[in-house]
């Protein structure tokens, strides 16, 4: 197998299709299908939303490369969002196809079903302008590729998929054609259009986009079963599910259509509710088709999907039960048992025929109350407190228990000296941080520092940081830059660029105009003062 000599370093939030296209531009290949053959072992002109046969690409990269299948997939596609809403079996099939190109049944991501993503590539002119200056080329931003999103969340300008002047499509992903510059194929420079109308509609779009980004980035801790359970619990609290487990669908959809604006329902293709749509809304195998609906459903219920899915979702159930206690003035233990039983009954009777036997029901209730009343850090603490209860659920109701208790510490972890590891990583991170050149052209992020560590240390940090590595975590935070800190650090680098362009003296305003639009987007008076002081020291400031 012929190795790939080099592969483009991905830009922040760059869509994977864009990375592949930039590889093609740097290669000696005349046709895009030749590049596809090199990278993925298949001859095709298409740039699909999700890659296929990534293992072929990673295996062809030179020794010592820092790319991984998971890194490319979860950091540069929207697969993390799919993963959250796909059933476990479907996840395995889809991931197998993405990794090995297996073409198994149901192994293709259901792009057409997922209306929150679009196959039409969109660009923000201001992002392109900034990218063109900062990186020397334009690229697709993953954040912009949501079907309902009309504006760039960062700049509040209209996203473009067609040239406003000649109306031509900016890209043709079916033929492997993306933009190389900030202009259409006819040479028209793409204009910037700020959105001033429908302010609330725009705010809602951006808020929904931020929710999806959060869900996508929490793919490692969420599943469609967790989402389904919490949605049903919310519906039960609001009276849309009876104690017998019947969903009042007519009332639910009537309120949905009445209280959710038609603009946002149209944007998410949720204007027509077919019988198939209504009958399958909470079946796990179809949840990936209803992502947009779930986003708006939680808003109907007075919340957001992200808030509903907080790490310890049972906390909200405890609040609910306490409210019921106040209203009914009954014995607390009887009410907790009754309330928990009703919630579990409602969850299990919706769209499923599985019944929980009486003992399992009681054990779940007892464990739920125990977890709510205690802040357990380890499984050993639970076992010491209620050994029989813990062991019984571990044997007879494993999945339910695993989702609610602290993660199991593998035996090999116990052999590690986390205190020594923490201090060692702290020192290595410090060395990595001070080794970064002051002219490094990108904001310093956690990933920037971790890439400077070897794979062994990097894996230790990612695996143990939240529980065992407080010093390393604090050390890395010292070097991670805010947008404003990055702008201040970039002043000397931008000054050198201006000198090379023949600008020996300037005002602060002219400096910002020539340097980067980021000085207006992320800067403030403090940044302006740093610019002025630097230029004054150089004798280049025009007061």
Short mmCIF file of C-alpha atoms in Angstrom, two decimals:
data_model
loop_
_atom_site.label_atom_id
_atom_site.label_comp_id
_atom_site.label_asym_id
_atom_site.label_seq_id
_atom_site.Cartn_x
_atom_site.Cartn_y
_atom_site.Cartn_z
CA UNK A 1 0.00 0.00 0.00
CA UNK A 2 1.53 3.32 -1.08
CA UNK A 3 1.78 5.77 1.80
CA UNK A 4 0.37 9.29 1.73
CA UNK A 5 3.28 11.66 2.21
CA UNK A 6 1.25 14.35 3.95
CA UNK A 7 -2.32 15.14 4.90
CA UNK A 8 -3.61 18.65 5.69
CA UNK A 9 -3.71 19.68 9.33
CA UNK A 10 -7.40 20.32 10.10
CA UNK A 11 -8.46 23.85 10.96
CA UNK A 12 -10.67 24.54 14.00
CA UNK A 13 -14.20 23.11 13.44
CA UNK A 14 -13.35 22.33 9.80
CA UNK A 15 -15.77 19.98 8.06
CA UNK A 16 -14.08 16.72 6.98
CA UNK A 17 -15.18 17.27 3.36
CA UNK A 18 -13.13 20.45 3.37
CA UNK A 19 -10.02 18.64 4.64
CA UNK A 20 -10.32 16.08 1.83
CA UNK A 21 -10.76 18.86 -0.75
CA UNK A 22 -7.67 20.68 0.51
CA UNK A 23 -5.72 17.42 0.18
CA UNK A 24 -6.81 17.22 -3.45
CA UNK A 25 -5.68 20.81 -4.12
CA UNK A 26 -2.23 19.99 -2.73
CA UNK A 27 -1.91 16.70 -4.59
CA UNK A 28 -0.70 16.15 -8.12
CA UNK A 29 -4.03 14.61 -9.10
CA UNK A 30 -5.90 16.23 -11.96
CA UNK A 31 -9.27 14.67 -11.13
CA UNK A 32 -10.91 14.53 -7.71
CA UNK A 33 -11.78 10.84 -8.07
CA UNK A 34 -8.04 10.08 -8.14
CA UNK A 35 -7.68 11.70 -4.73
CA UNK A 36 -10.67 9.74 -3.42
CA UNK A 37 -9.01 6.54 -4.61
CA UNK A 38 -5.79 7.42 -2.78
CA UNK A 39 -7.53 8.31 0.47
CA UNK A 40 -10.39 5.82 0.69
CA UNK A 41 -9.74 3.13 -1.92
CA UNK A 42 -12.84 4.02 -3.97
CA UNK A 43 -13.11 5.96 -7.21
CA UNK A 44 -15.82 8.56 -6.85
CA UNK A 45 -16.25 12.28 -7.33
CA UNK A 46 -18.63 12.64 -4.40
CA UNK A 47 -17.85 14.39 -1.14
CA UNK A 48 -20.31 12.67 1.22
CA UNK A 49 -21.44 14.21 4.49
CA UNK A 50 -19.75 11.33 6.32
CA UNK A 51 -16.59 9.52 5.17
CA UNK A 52 -16.41 5.85 4.36
CA UNK A 53 -13.46 3.48 4.89
CA UNK A 54 -11.50 5.86 7.14
CA UNK A 55 -9.27 2.98 8.17
CA UNK A 56 -7.81 2.97 4.64
CA UNK A 57 -6.81 6.63 5.03
CA UNK A 58 -5.31 6.32 8.52
CA UNK A 59 -3.29 3.22 7.56
CA UNK A 60 -1.74 5.08 4.61
CA UNK A 61 -0.54 8.02 6.66
CA UNK A 62 3.20 8.16 7.45
CA UNK A 63 4.58 6.84 10.73
CA UNK A 64 4.31 9.26 13.62
CA UNK A 65 1.16 10.97 12.37
CA UNK A 66 -1.24 12.35 14.96
CA UNK A 67 -4.54 11.56 13.25
CA UNK A 68 -7.08 9.04 14.52
CA UNK A 69 -10.39 7.75 13.20
CA UNK A 70 -12.25 9.02 16.25
CA UNK A 71 -10.52 12.38 16.10
CA UNK A 72 -11.42 12.94 12.46
CA UNK A 73 -14.94 11.62 12.90
CA UNK A 74 -16.00 13.34 16.11
CA UNK A 75 -14.05 16.59 15.70
CA UNK A 76 -14.78 17.22 12.01
CA UNK A 77 -18.20 15.69 11.23
CA UNK A 78 -21.61 15.69 12.91
CA UNK A 79 -21.44 11.95 13.62
CA UNK A 80 -21.43 12.64 17.37
CA UNK A 81 -24.99 13.94 17.03
CA UNK A 82 -26.08 10.86 15.08
CA UNK A 83 -24.47 8.62 17.66
CA UNK A 84 -26.56 10.14 20.44
CA UNK A 85 -29.84 9.33 18.69
CA UNK A 86 -29.00 6.00 17.02
CA UNK A 87 -29.69 2.69 18.72
CA UNK A 88 -26.60 0.79 19.91
CA UNK A 89 -26.92 -1.78 17.12
CA UNK A 90 -27.34 0.88 14.45
CA UNK A 91 -24.35 2.77 15.84
CA UNK A 92 -22.15 -0.29 15.39
CA UNK A 93 -23.32 -0.82 11.81
CA UNK A 94 -22.84 2.80 10.82
CA UNK A 95 -19.45 3.07 12.52
CA UNK A 96 -18.29 -0.15 10.86
CA UNK A 97 -19.20 1.28 7.46
CA UNK A 98 -17.45 4.57 8.20
CA UNK A 99 -14.36 2.82 9.47
CA UNK A 100 -14.08 -0.14 7.09
CA UNK A 101 -16.56 0.54 4.27
CA UNK A 102 -18.47 -2.66 5.10
CA UNK A 103 -21.75 -1.67 3.38
CA UNK A 104 -23.75 -3.63 5.96
CA UNK A 105 -27.53 -3.34 6.09
CA UNK A 106 -28.54 -0.09 7.80
CA UNK A 107 -24.86 0.82 7.88
CA UNK A 108 -25.27 4.15 6.12
CA UNK A 109 -25.98 7.26 8.20
CA UNK A 110 -29.63 8.22 7.55
CA UNK A 111 -28.87 11.68 6.18
CA UNK A 112 -32.27 12.22 4.55
CA UNK A 113 -34.05 11.36 7.79
CA UNK A 114 -32.04 13.84 9.81
CA UNK A 115 -33.52 17.12 8.75
CA UNK A 116 -31.30 19.16 11.07
CA UNK A 117 -28.34 18.61 8.70
CA UNK A 118 -28.16 19.82 5.13
CA UNK A 119 -26.36 18.39 2.12
CA UNK A 120 -26.15 21.91 0.66
CA UNK A 121 -22.86 23.43 1.81
CA UNK A 122 -23.06 26.92 3.33
CA UNK A 123 -20.43 29.58 3.97
CA UNK A 124 -20.22 32.72 6.11
CA UNK A 125 -18.50 35.54 4.15
CA UNK A 126 -16.93 37.03 7.29
CA UNK A 127 -15.60 33.64 8.42
CA UNK A 128 -14.16 33.18 4.93
CA UNK A 129 -12.56 36.61 5.06
CA UNK A 130 -10.98 35.84 8.40
CA UNK A 131 -9.90 32.33 7.30
CA UNK A 132 -8.39 33.69 4.11
CA UNK A 133 -6.31 36.12 6.13
CA UNK A 134 -5.39 33.84 9.06
CA UNK A 135 -4.79 30.59 7.16
CA UNK A 136 -4.36 31.67 3.55
CA UNK A 137 -7.36 29.66 2.35
CA UNK A 138 -11.07 29.19 2.95
CA UNK A 139 -12.76 26.10 4.33
CA UNK A 140 -16.15 24.70 5.35
CA UNK A 141 -17.16 25.36 8.93
CA UNK A 142 -18.96 22.41 10.47
CA UNK A 143 -21.09 24.73 12.61
CA UNK A 144 -22.77 26.27 9.54
CA UNK A 145 -24.07 23.01 8.04
CA UNK A 146 -27.44 22.89 9.84
CA UNK A 147 -30.53 22.88 7.65
CA UNK A 148 -32.46 25.52 9.60
CA UNK A 149 -29.54 27.88 10.21
CA UNK A 150 -29.66 31.03 8.04
CA UNK A 151 -27.05 33.10 9.88
CA UNK A 152 -23.55 32.60 11.20
CA UNK A 153 -23.87 32.31 15.01
CA UNK A 154 -20.58 34.18 15.42
CA UNK A 155 -21.04 37.10 13.01
CA UNK A 156 -24.85 37.27 12.60
CA UNK A 157 -24.53 37.52 8.80
CA UNK A 158 -26.42 35.49 6.22
CA UNK A 159 -24.95 32.12 5.28
CA UNK A 160 -24.54 31.60 1.54
CA UNK A 161 -24.95 28.50 -0.59
CA UNK A 162 -25.53 30.42 -3.84
CA UNK A 163 -23.82 33.53 -5.20
CA UNK A 164 -26.22 36.47 -4.55
CA UNK A 165 -25.04 38.11 -7.78
CA UNK A 166 -25.18 35.35 -10.43
CA UNK A 167 -27.30 32.88 -8.39
CA UNK A 168 -24.94 29.98 -9.20
CA UNK A 169 -24.30 27.27 -6.61
CA UNK A 170 -21.07 27.90 -4.74
CA UNK A 171 -20.23 24.19 -4.54
CA UNK A 172 -21.05 20.84 -6.10
CA UNK A 173 -20.17 18.13 -3.55
CA UNK A 174 -21.42 15.42 -5.91
CA UNK A 175 -18.57 16.36 -8.24
CA UNK A 176 -15.99 17.12 -5.56
CA UNK A 177 -16.11 20.88 -6.15
CA UNK A 178 -15.79 23.32 -3.22
CA UNK A 179 -14.71 26.95 -2.97
CA UNK A 180 -11.00 27.78 -3.18
CA UNK A 181 -11.39 31.53 -2.62
CA UNK A 182 -13.96 33.97 -1.26
CA UNK A 183 -15.65 34.21 -4.64
CA UNK A 184 -17.98 32.17 -6.84
CA UNK A 185 -16.89 30.36 -10.00
CA UNK A 186 -17.75 33.48 -12.03
CA UNK A 187 -15.36 35.60 -9.97
CA UNK A 188 -17.94 37.50 -7.91
CA UNK A 189 -16.67 38.42 -4.45
CA UNK A 190 -19.20 37.16 -1.92
CA UNK A 191 -20.97 40.06 -0.16
CA UNK A 192 -21.68 40.38 3.56
CA UNK A 193 -25.35 40.74 4.48
CA UNK A 194 -26.32 41.37 8.09
CA UNK A 195 -29.71 39.99 9.13
CA UNK A 196 -31.81 42.70 10.75
CA UNK A 197 -35.34 41.32 10.33
CA UNK A 198 -36.93 38.53 12.42
CA UNK A 199 -34.59 39.08 15.35
CA UNK A 200 -36.34 36.56 17.62
CA UNK A 201 -36.39 33.94 14.85
CA UNK A 202 -32.65 34.40 14.33
CA UNK A 203 -32.00 34.11 18.08
CA UNK A 204 -34.00 30.88 18.17
CA UNK A 205 -31.99 29.45 15.25
CA UNK A 206 -28.72 30.22 16.99
CA UNK A 207 -29.97 28.82 20.30
CA UNK A 208 -31.05 25.56 18.61
CA UNK A 209 -27.69 25.32 16.84
CA UNK A 210 -25.86 25.71 20.16
CA UNK A 211 -28.02 22.94 21.65
CA UNK A 212 -27.12 20.56 18.83
CA UNK A 213 -23.43 21.37 19.21
CA UNK A 214 -23.65 20.59 22.94
CA UNK A 215 -25.44 17.29 22.28
CA UNK A 216 -22.90 16.39 19.59
CA UNK A 217 -19.98 17.06 21.92
CA UNK A 218 -21.59 15.00 24.74
CA UNK A 219 -21.88 11.90 22.55
CA UNK A 220 -19.66 9.93 24.94
CA UNK A 221 -22.19 10.17 27.81
CA UNK A 222 -25.60 10.25 26.10
CA UNK A 223 -27.69 7.59 24.37
CA UNK A 224 -31.09 7.49 22.74
CA UNK A 225 -32.39 5.45 25.67
CA UNK A 226 -31.40 8.15 28.16
CA UNK A 227 -32.97 10.84 25.96
CA UNK A 228 -36.17 8.84 25.53
CA UNK A 229 -36.51 8.20 29.25
CA UNK A 230 -36.01 11.84 30.19
CA UNK A 231 -38.43 13.10 27.52
CA UNK A 232 -41.12 10.72 28.77
CA UNK A 233 -40.49 11.85 32.34
CA UNK A 234 -40.92 15.48 31.24
CA UNK A 235 -44.18 14.64 29.45
CA UNK A 236 -45.43 12.82 32.53
CA UNK A 237 -44.72 15.83 34.74
CA UNK A 238 -46.61 18.14 32.38
CA UNK A 239 -49.66 15.90 32.23
CA UNK A 240 -49.22 14.58 28.69
CA UNK A 241 -48.86 11.01 29.98
CA UNK A 242 -51.42 9.41 32.25
CA UNK A 243 -50.42 7.25 35.25
CA UNK A 244 -51.43 4.25 33.14
CA UNK A 245 -48.78 5.20 30.55
CA UNK A 246 -51.01 6.60 27.79
CA UNK A 247 -49.60 9.54 25.81
CA UNK A 248 -52.24 12.18 25.10
CA UNK A 249 -50.95 12.72 21.55
CA UNK A 250 -53.89 14.76 20.28
CA UNK A 251 -53.46 17.30 23.08
CA UNK A 252 -49.65 17.22 22.73
CA UNK A 253 -49.61 18.00 19.00
CA UNK A 254 -52.38 20.56 19.36
CA UNK A 255 -50.32 22.47 21.94
CA UNK A 256 -47.16 21.97 19.86
CA UNK A 257 -48.69 23.58 16.77
CA UNK A 258 -50.29 26.36 18.80
CA UNK A 259 -47.33 27.38 20.98
CA UNK A 260 -44.33 26.79 18.68
CA UNK A 261 -44.03 29.47 15.99
CA UNK A 262 -44.75 28.41 12.43
CA UNK A 263 -41.45 29.99 11.28
CA UNK A 264 -39.31 27.66 13.35
CA UNK A 265 -41.56 24.64 12.63
CA UNK A 266 -41.18 25.33 8.91
CA UNK A 267 -37.41 25.69 9.28
CA UNK A 268 -37.26 22.22 10.85
CA UNK A 269 -39.78 20.64 8.44
CA UNK A 270 -42.25 20.00 11.25
CA UNK A 271 -45.44 21.38 9.74
CA UNK A 272 -47.08 18.10 8.75
CA UNK A 273 -47.43 15.28 11.26
CA UNK A 274 -48.17 12.08 9.38
CA UNK A 275 -49.62 9.01 11.07
CA UNK A 276 -46.20 7.33 10.76
CA UNK A 277 -44.59 10.37 12.40
CA UNK A 278 -47.04 10.38 15.31
CA UNK A 279 -46.89 6.63 15.91
CA UNK A 280 -43.08 6.41 16.05
CA UNK A 281 -41.97 9.53 17.93
CA UNK A 282 -40.67 7.64 20.98
CA UNK A 283 -39.52 4.36 19.44
CA UNK A 284 -35.78 4.06 19.92
CA UNK A 285 -35.09 2.72 16.43
CA UNK A 286 -36.63 5.85 14.84
CA UNK A 287 -35.40 8.59 17.18
CA UNK A 288 -32.76 9.82 14.75
CA UNK A 289 -35.64 11.02 12.53
CA UNK A 290 -37.06 13.29 15.23
CA UNK A 291 -34.13 15.36 16.46
CA UNK A 292 -35.70 18.66 15.43
CA UNK A 293 -39.00 17.65 17.05
CA UNK A 294 -37.32 16.84 20.37
CA UNK A 295 -35.58 20.24 20.39
CA UNK A 296 -38.90 22.04 20.08
CA UNK A 297 -40.83 19.61 22.29
CA UNK A 298 -38.67 20.45 25.31
CA UNK A 299 -39.26 24.16 24.64
CA UNK A 300 -42.98 23.50 24.64
CA UNK A 301 -42.46 21.94 28.06
CA UNK A 302 -40.63 25.06 29.27
CA UNK A 303 -37.08 23.78 29.02
CA UNK A 304 -34.33 22.92 26.55
CA UNK A 305 -33.14 19.47 25.52
CA UNK A 306 -29.67 20.18 26.91
CA UNK A 307 -31.09 21.16 30.31
CA UNK A 308 -33.28 18.05 30.39
CA UNK A 309 -30.20 15.88 29.82
CA UNK A 310 -28.07 17.11 32.69
CA UNK A 311 -25.57 14.47 33.91
CA UNK A 312 -27.67 13.37 36.87
CA UNK A 313 -31.14 13.43 35.34
CA UNK A 314 -32.70 11.87 38.44
CA UNK A 315 -32.24 15.15 40.32
CA UNK A 316 -35.11 16.66 38.36
CA UNK A 317 -37.29 13.68 39.28
CA UNK A 318 -36.55 14.29 42.95
CA UNK A 319 -37.72 17.90 42.64
CA UNK A 320 -40.87 16.72 40.91
CA UNK A 321 -41.63 14.23 43.64
CA UNK A 322 -41.10 16.83 46.36
CA UNK A 323 -43.60 19.11 44.62
CA UNK A 324 -46.09 16.27 44.55
CA UNK A 325 -45.48 15.74 48.26
CA UNK A 326 -46.30 19.36 49.05
CA UNK A 327 -49.48 19.24 46.97
CA UNK A 328 -50.89 15.98 48.30
CA UNK A 329 -49.55 16.17 51.88
CA UNK A 330 -48.86 12.44 52.06
CA UNK A 331 -46.16 10.45 53.74
CA UNK A 332 -42.81 11.12 51.98
CA UNK A 333 -41.64 7.53 51.67
CA UNK A 334 -45.00 6.36 50.30
CA UNK A 335 -45.03 9.20 47.79
CA UNK A 336 -41.46 8.56 46.57
CA UNK A 337 -42.32 4.91 46.05
CA UNK A 338 -45.58 5.73 44.30
CA UNK A 339 -44.11 8.51 42.15
CA UNK A 340 -41.11 6.46 41.08
CA UNK A 341 -43.35 3.52 40.29
CA UNK A 342 -45.64 5.68 38.14
CA UNK A 343 -42.73 7.18 36.21
CA UNK A 344 -41.19 3.79 35.57
CA UNK A 345 -44.57 2.39 34.57
CA UNK A 346 -45.14 5.26 32.14
CA UNK A 347 -41.70 4.85 30.60
CA UNK A 348 -42.02 1.13 30.11
CA UNK A 349 -45.57 1.13 28.73
CA UNK A 350 -44.85 3.66 25.96
CA UNK A 351 -44.10 1.94 22.67
CA UNK A 352 -42.94 -1.25 24.34
CA UNK A 353 -44.42 -4.44 25.70
CA UNK A 354 -41.68 -5.22 28.25
CA UNK A 355 -42.83 -5.22 31.88
CA UNK A 356 -40.56 -4.89 34.88
CA UNK A 357 -41.25 -7.49 37.50
CA UNK A 358 -42.28 -6.35 40.96
CA UNK A 359 -38.95 -7.01 42.66
CA UNK A 360 -36.90 -5.21 40.02
CA UNK A 361 -39.30 -2.28 40.31
CA UNK A 362 -38.81 -2.07 44.07
CA UNK A 363 -35.04 -2.43 43.80
CA UNK A 364 -34.86 0.41 41.27
CA UNK A 365 -36.94 2.62 43.53
CA UNK A 366 -34.73 1.91 46.53
CA UNK A 367 -31.53 2.57 44.56
CA UNK A 368 -32.95 5.81 43.08
CA UNK A 369 -33.76 7.16 46.54
CA UNK A 370 -30.33 6.07 47.83
CA UNK A 371 -28.51 7.85 45.00
CA UNK A 372 -30.59 10.98 45.42
CA UNK A 373 -29.89 11.19 49.13
CA UNK A 374 -26.12 10.54 48.90
CA UNK A 375 -23.22 11.90 46.86
CA UNK A 376 -21.33 8.70 46.09
CA UNK A 377 -17.92 9.06 44.44
CA UNK A 378 -17.18 5.36 43.93
CA UNK A 379 -19.02 2.07 43.62
CA UNK A 380 -17.35 0.82 46.77
CA UNK A 381 -19.14 3.49 48.78
CA UNK A 382 -22.51 2.27 47.46
CA UNK A 383 -21.60 -1.34 48.14
CA UNK A 384 -20.60 -0.54 51.72
CA UNK A 385 -23.84 1.34 52.27
CA UNK A 386 -26.25 -1.13 50.65
CA UNK A 387 -24.33 -4.24 49.56
CA UNK A 388 -27.28 -6.54 48.87
CA UNK A 389 -29.17 -3.89 46.89
CA UNK A 390 -26.09 -3.00 44.82
CA UNK A 391 -25.15 -6.63 44.05
CA UNK A 392 -28.72 -7.63 43.18
CA UNK A 393 -29.10 -4.83 40.62
CA UNK A 394 -25.61 -5.44 39.26
CA UNK A 395 -26.58 -9.03 38.45
CA UNK A 396 -30.24 -8.62 37.47
CA UNK A 397 -30.50 -5.08 36.08
CA UNK A 398 -26.98 -4.27 34.92
CA UNK A 399 -27.66 -1.69 32.24
CA UNK A 400 -30.06 0.35 34.37
CA UNK A 401 -27.56 0.45 37.24
CA UNK A 402 -24.50 1.20 35.08
CA UNK A 403 -26.15 4.35 33.71
CA UNK A 404 -26.72 5.78 37.21
CA UNK A 405 -23.64 4.99 39.32
CA UNK A 406 -20.00 6.17 39.15
CA UNK A 407 -17.89 4.64 36.40
CA UNK A 408 -16.11 1.42 37.26
CA UNK A 409 -12.40 1.84 37.95
CA UNK A 410 -10.55 -0.79 35.98
CA UNK A 411 -8.16 -2.95 37.99
CA UNK A 412 -5.20 -1.67 36.01
CA UNK A 413 -6.09 1.87 37.10
CA UNK A 414 -5.65 0.94 40.74
CA UNK A 415 -2.01 0.07 40.10
CA UNK A 416 -1.33 3.59 38.84
CA UNK A 417 0.03 6.24 41.17
CA UNK A 418 -2.19 9.13 40.16
CA UNK A 419 -0.36 11.62 42.37
CA UNK A 420 2.93 10.95 40.57
CA UNK A 421 1.16 10.90 37.22
CA UNK A 422 -0.46 14.27 37.99
CA UNK A 423 2.85 15.91 38.88
CA UNK A 424 4.62 14.37 35.90
CA UNK A 425 1.94 15.57 33.48
CA UNK A 426 1.91 19.00 35.10
CA UNK A 427 5.64 19.36 34.38
CA UNK A 428 5.34 18.05 30.81
CA UNK A 429 2.41 20.35 30.07
CA UNK A 430 4.40 23.30 31.43
CA UNK A 431 7.35 22.43 29.18
CA UNK A 432 5.00 22.03 26.21
CA UNK A 433 3.34 25.36 26.95
CA UNK A 434 6.53 27.42 27.16
CA UNK A 435 7.85 25.72 24.01
CA UNK A 436 5.06 27.16 21.85
CA UNK A 437 6.43 29.93 19.67
CA UNK A 438 5.05 33.37 20.44
CA UNK A 439 4.30 33.68 16.73
CA UNK A 440 2.12 30.55 16.70
CA UNK A 441 -0.67 31.71 14.35
CA UNK A 442 -3.64 30.00 16.06
CA UNK A 443 -5.29 30.37 19.46
CA UNK A 444 -3.68 28.02 21.99
CA UNK A 445 -6.29 25.47 22.99
CA UNK A 446 -6.19 22.36 25.14
CA UNK A 447 -5.78 20.24 22.01
CA UNK A 448 -2.77 22.38 20.98
CA UNK A 449 -0.94 21.46 24.18
CA UNK A 450 -2.00 17.82 24.20
CA UNK A 451 -0.66 17.33 20.67
CA UNK A 452 2.78 18.27 22.01
CA UNK A 453 2.70 15.34 24.44
CA UNK A 454 3.43 11.79 23.39
CA UNK A 455 0.49 9.48 22.76
CA UNK A 456 0.94 7.71 26.11
CA UNK A 457 0.77 10.92 28.16
CA UNK A 458 -2.00 12.32 26.00
CA UNK A 459 -4.12 9.24 26.59
CA UNK A 460 -3.48 9.37 30.35
CA UNK A 461 -4.60 12.99 30.48
CA UNK A 462 -7.80 12.44 28.51
CA UNK A 463 -8.72 9.34 30.48
CA UNK A 464 -8.05 10.48 34.04
CA UNK A 465 -8.11 14.28 34.06
CA UNK A 466 -11.58 14.84 35.50
CA UNK A 467 -11.13 12.48 38.44
CA UNK A 468 -7.44 12.16 39.24
CA UNK A 469 -5.32 14.95 37.67
CA UNK A 470 -6.16 18.35 39.26
CA UNK A 471 -2.62 19.78 38.92
CA UNK A 472 -2.34 18.85 35.24
CA UNK A 473 -5.77 20.30 34.59
CA UNK A 474 -4.86 23.57 36.30
CA UNK A 475 -1.52 23.75 34.43
CA UNK A 476 -3.13 23.34 31.03
CA UNK A 477 -5.65 26.07 31.84
CA UNK A 478 -2.74 28.52 32.34
CA UNK A 479 -1.78 28.26 28.67
CA UNK A 480 -5.20 28.02 27.01
CA UNK A 481 -6.03 31.38 25.46
CA UNK A 482 -9.25 33.35 25.34
CA UNK A 483 -10.02 35.09 22.02
CA UNK A 484 -8.86 38.38 23.56
CA UNK A 485 -5.58 36.91 24.83
CA UNK A 486 -4.91 35.50 21.35
CA UNK A 487 -5.45 38.94 19.79
CA UNK A 488 -3.02 40.54 22.22
CA UNK A 489 -0.36 37.86 21.58
CA UNK A 490 -0.84 38.32 17.82
CA UNK A 491 -0.05 42.05 17.84
CA UNK A 492 3.74 41.62 17.17
CA UNK A 493 3.08 39.00 14.47
CA UNK A 494 0.56 41.24 12.70
CA UNK A 495 2.91 44.21 13.05
CA UNK A 496 5.65 42.27 11.23
CA UNK A 497 3.20 41.49 8.44
CA UNK A 498 2.36 45.18 8.08
CA UNK A 499 6.05 46.09 7.96
CA UNK A 500 6.53 43.61 5.12
CA UNK A 501 3.68 45.36 3.31
CA UNK A 502 5.46 48.71 3.68
CA UNK A 503 3.29 50.18 6.47
CA UNK A 504 5.80 51.74 8.90
CA UNK A 505 3.42 54.00 10.84
CA UNK A 506 -0.27 53.68 11.52
CA UNK A 507 -3.19 54.43 13.79
CA UNK A 508 -4.84 51.79 15.97
CA UNK A 509 -7.86 51.71 13.65
CA UNK A 510 -5.75 51.23 10.52
CA UNK A 511 -3.74 48.52 12.30
CA UNK A 512 -6.93 46.58 13.13
CA UNK A 513 -8.31 47.02 9.60
CA UNK A 514 -5.13 45.67 8.04
CA UNK A 515 -4.51 42.95 10.62
CA UNK A 516 -7.74 40.98 11.06
CA UNK A 517 -11.49 41.39 11.39
CA UNK A 518 -11.10 39.47 14.68
CA UNK A 519 -9.90 42.66 16.36
CA UNK A 520 -13.41 44.03 15.88
CA UNK A 521 -15.25 40.81 16.65
CA UNK A 522 -13.37 39.78 19.80
CA UNK A 523 -11.46 42.90 20.80
CA UNK A 524 -12.26 45.71 23.22
CA UNK A 525 -10.69 48.84 24.68
CA UNK A 526 -8.08 46.79 26.54
CA UNK A 527 -6.91 45.21 23.26
CA UNK A 528 -6.84 48.65 21.61
CA UNK A 529 -4.67 49.92 24.47
CA UNK A 530 -2.22 47.02 23.99
CA UNK A 531 -2.02 47.85 20.26
CA UNK A 532 -1.40 51.52 21.00
CA UNK A 533 1.32 50.80 23.58
CA UNK A 534 3.06 48.36 21.24
CA UNK A 535 3.04 50.80 18.31
CA UNK A 536 4.19 53.61 20.60
CA UNK A 537 7.17 51.53 21.76
CA UNK A 538 8.05 50.86 18.11
CA UNK A 539 7.73 54.56 17.25
CA UNK A 540 5.06 53.67 14.71
CA UNK A 541 1.91 55.07 16.33
CA UNK A 542 0.08 57.93 14.71
CA UNK A 543 -1.76 59.50 17.64
#
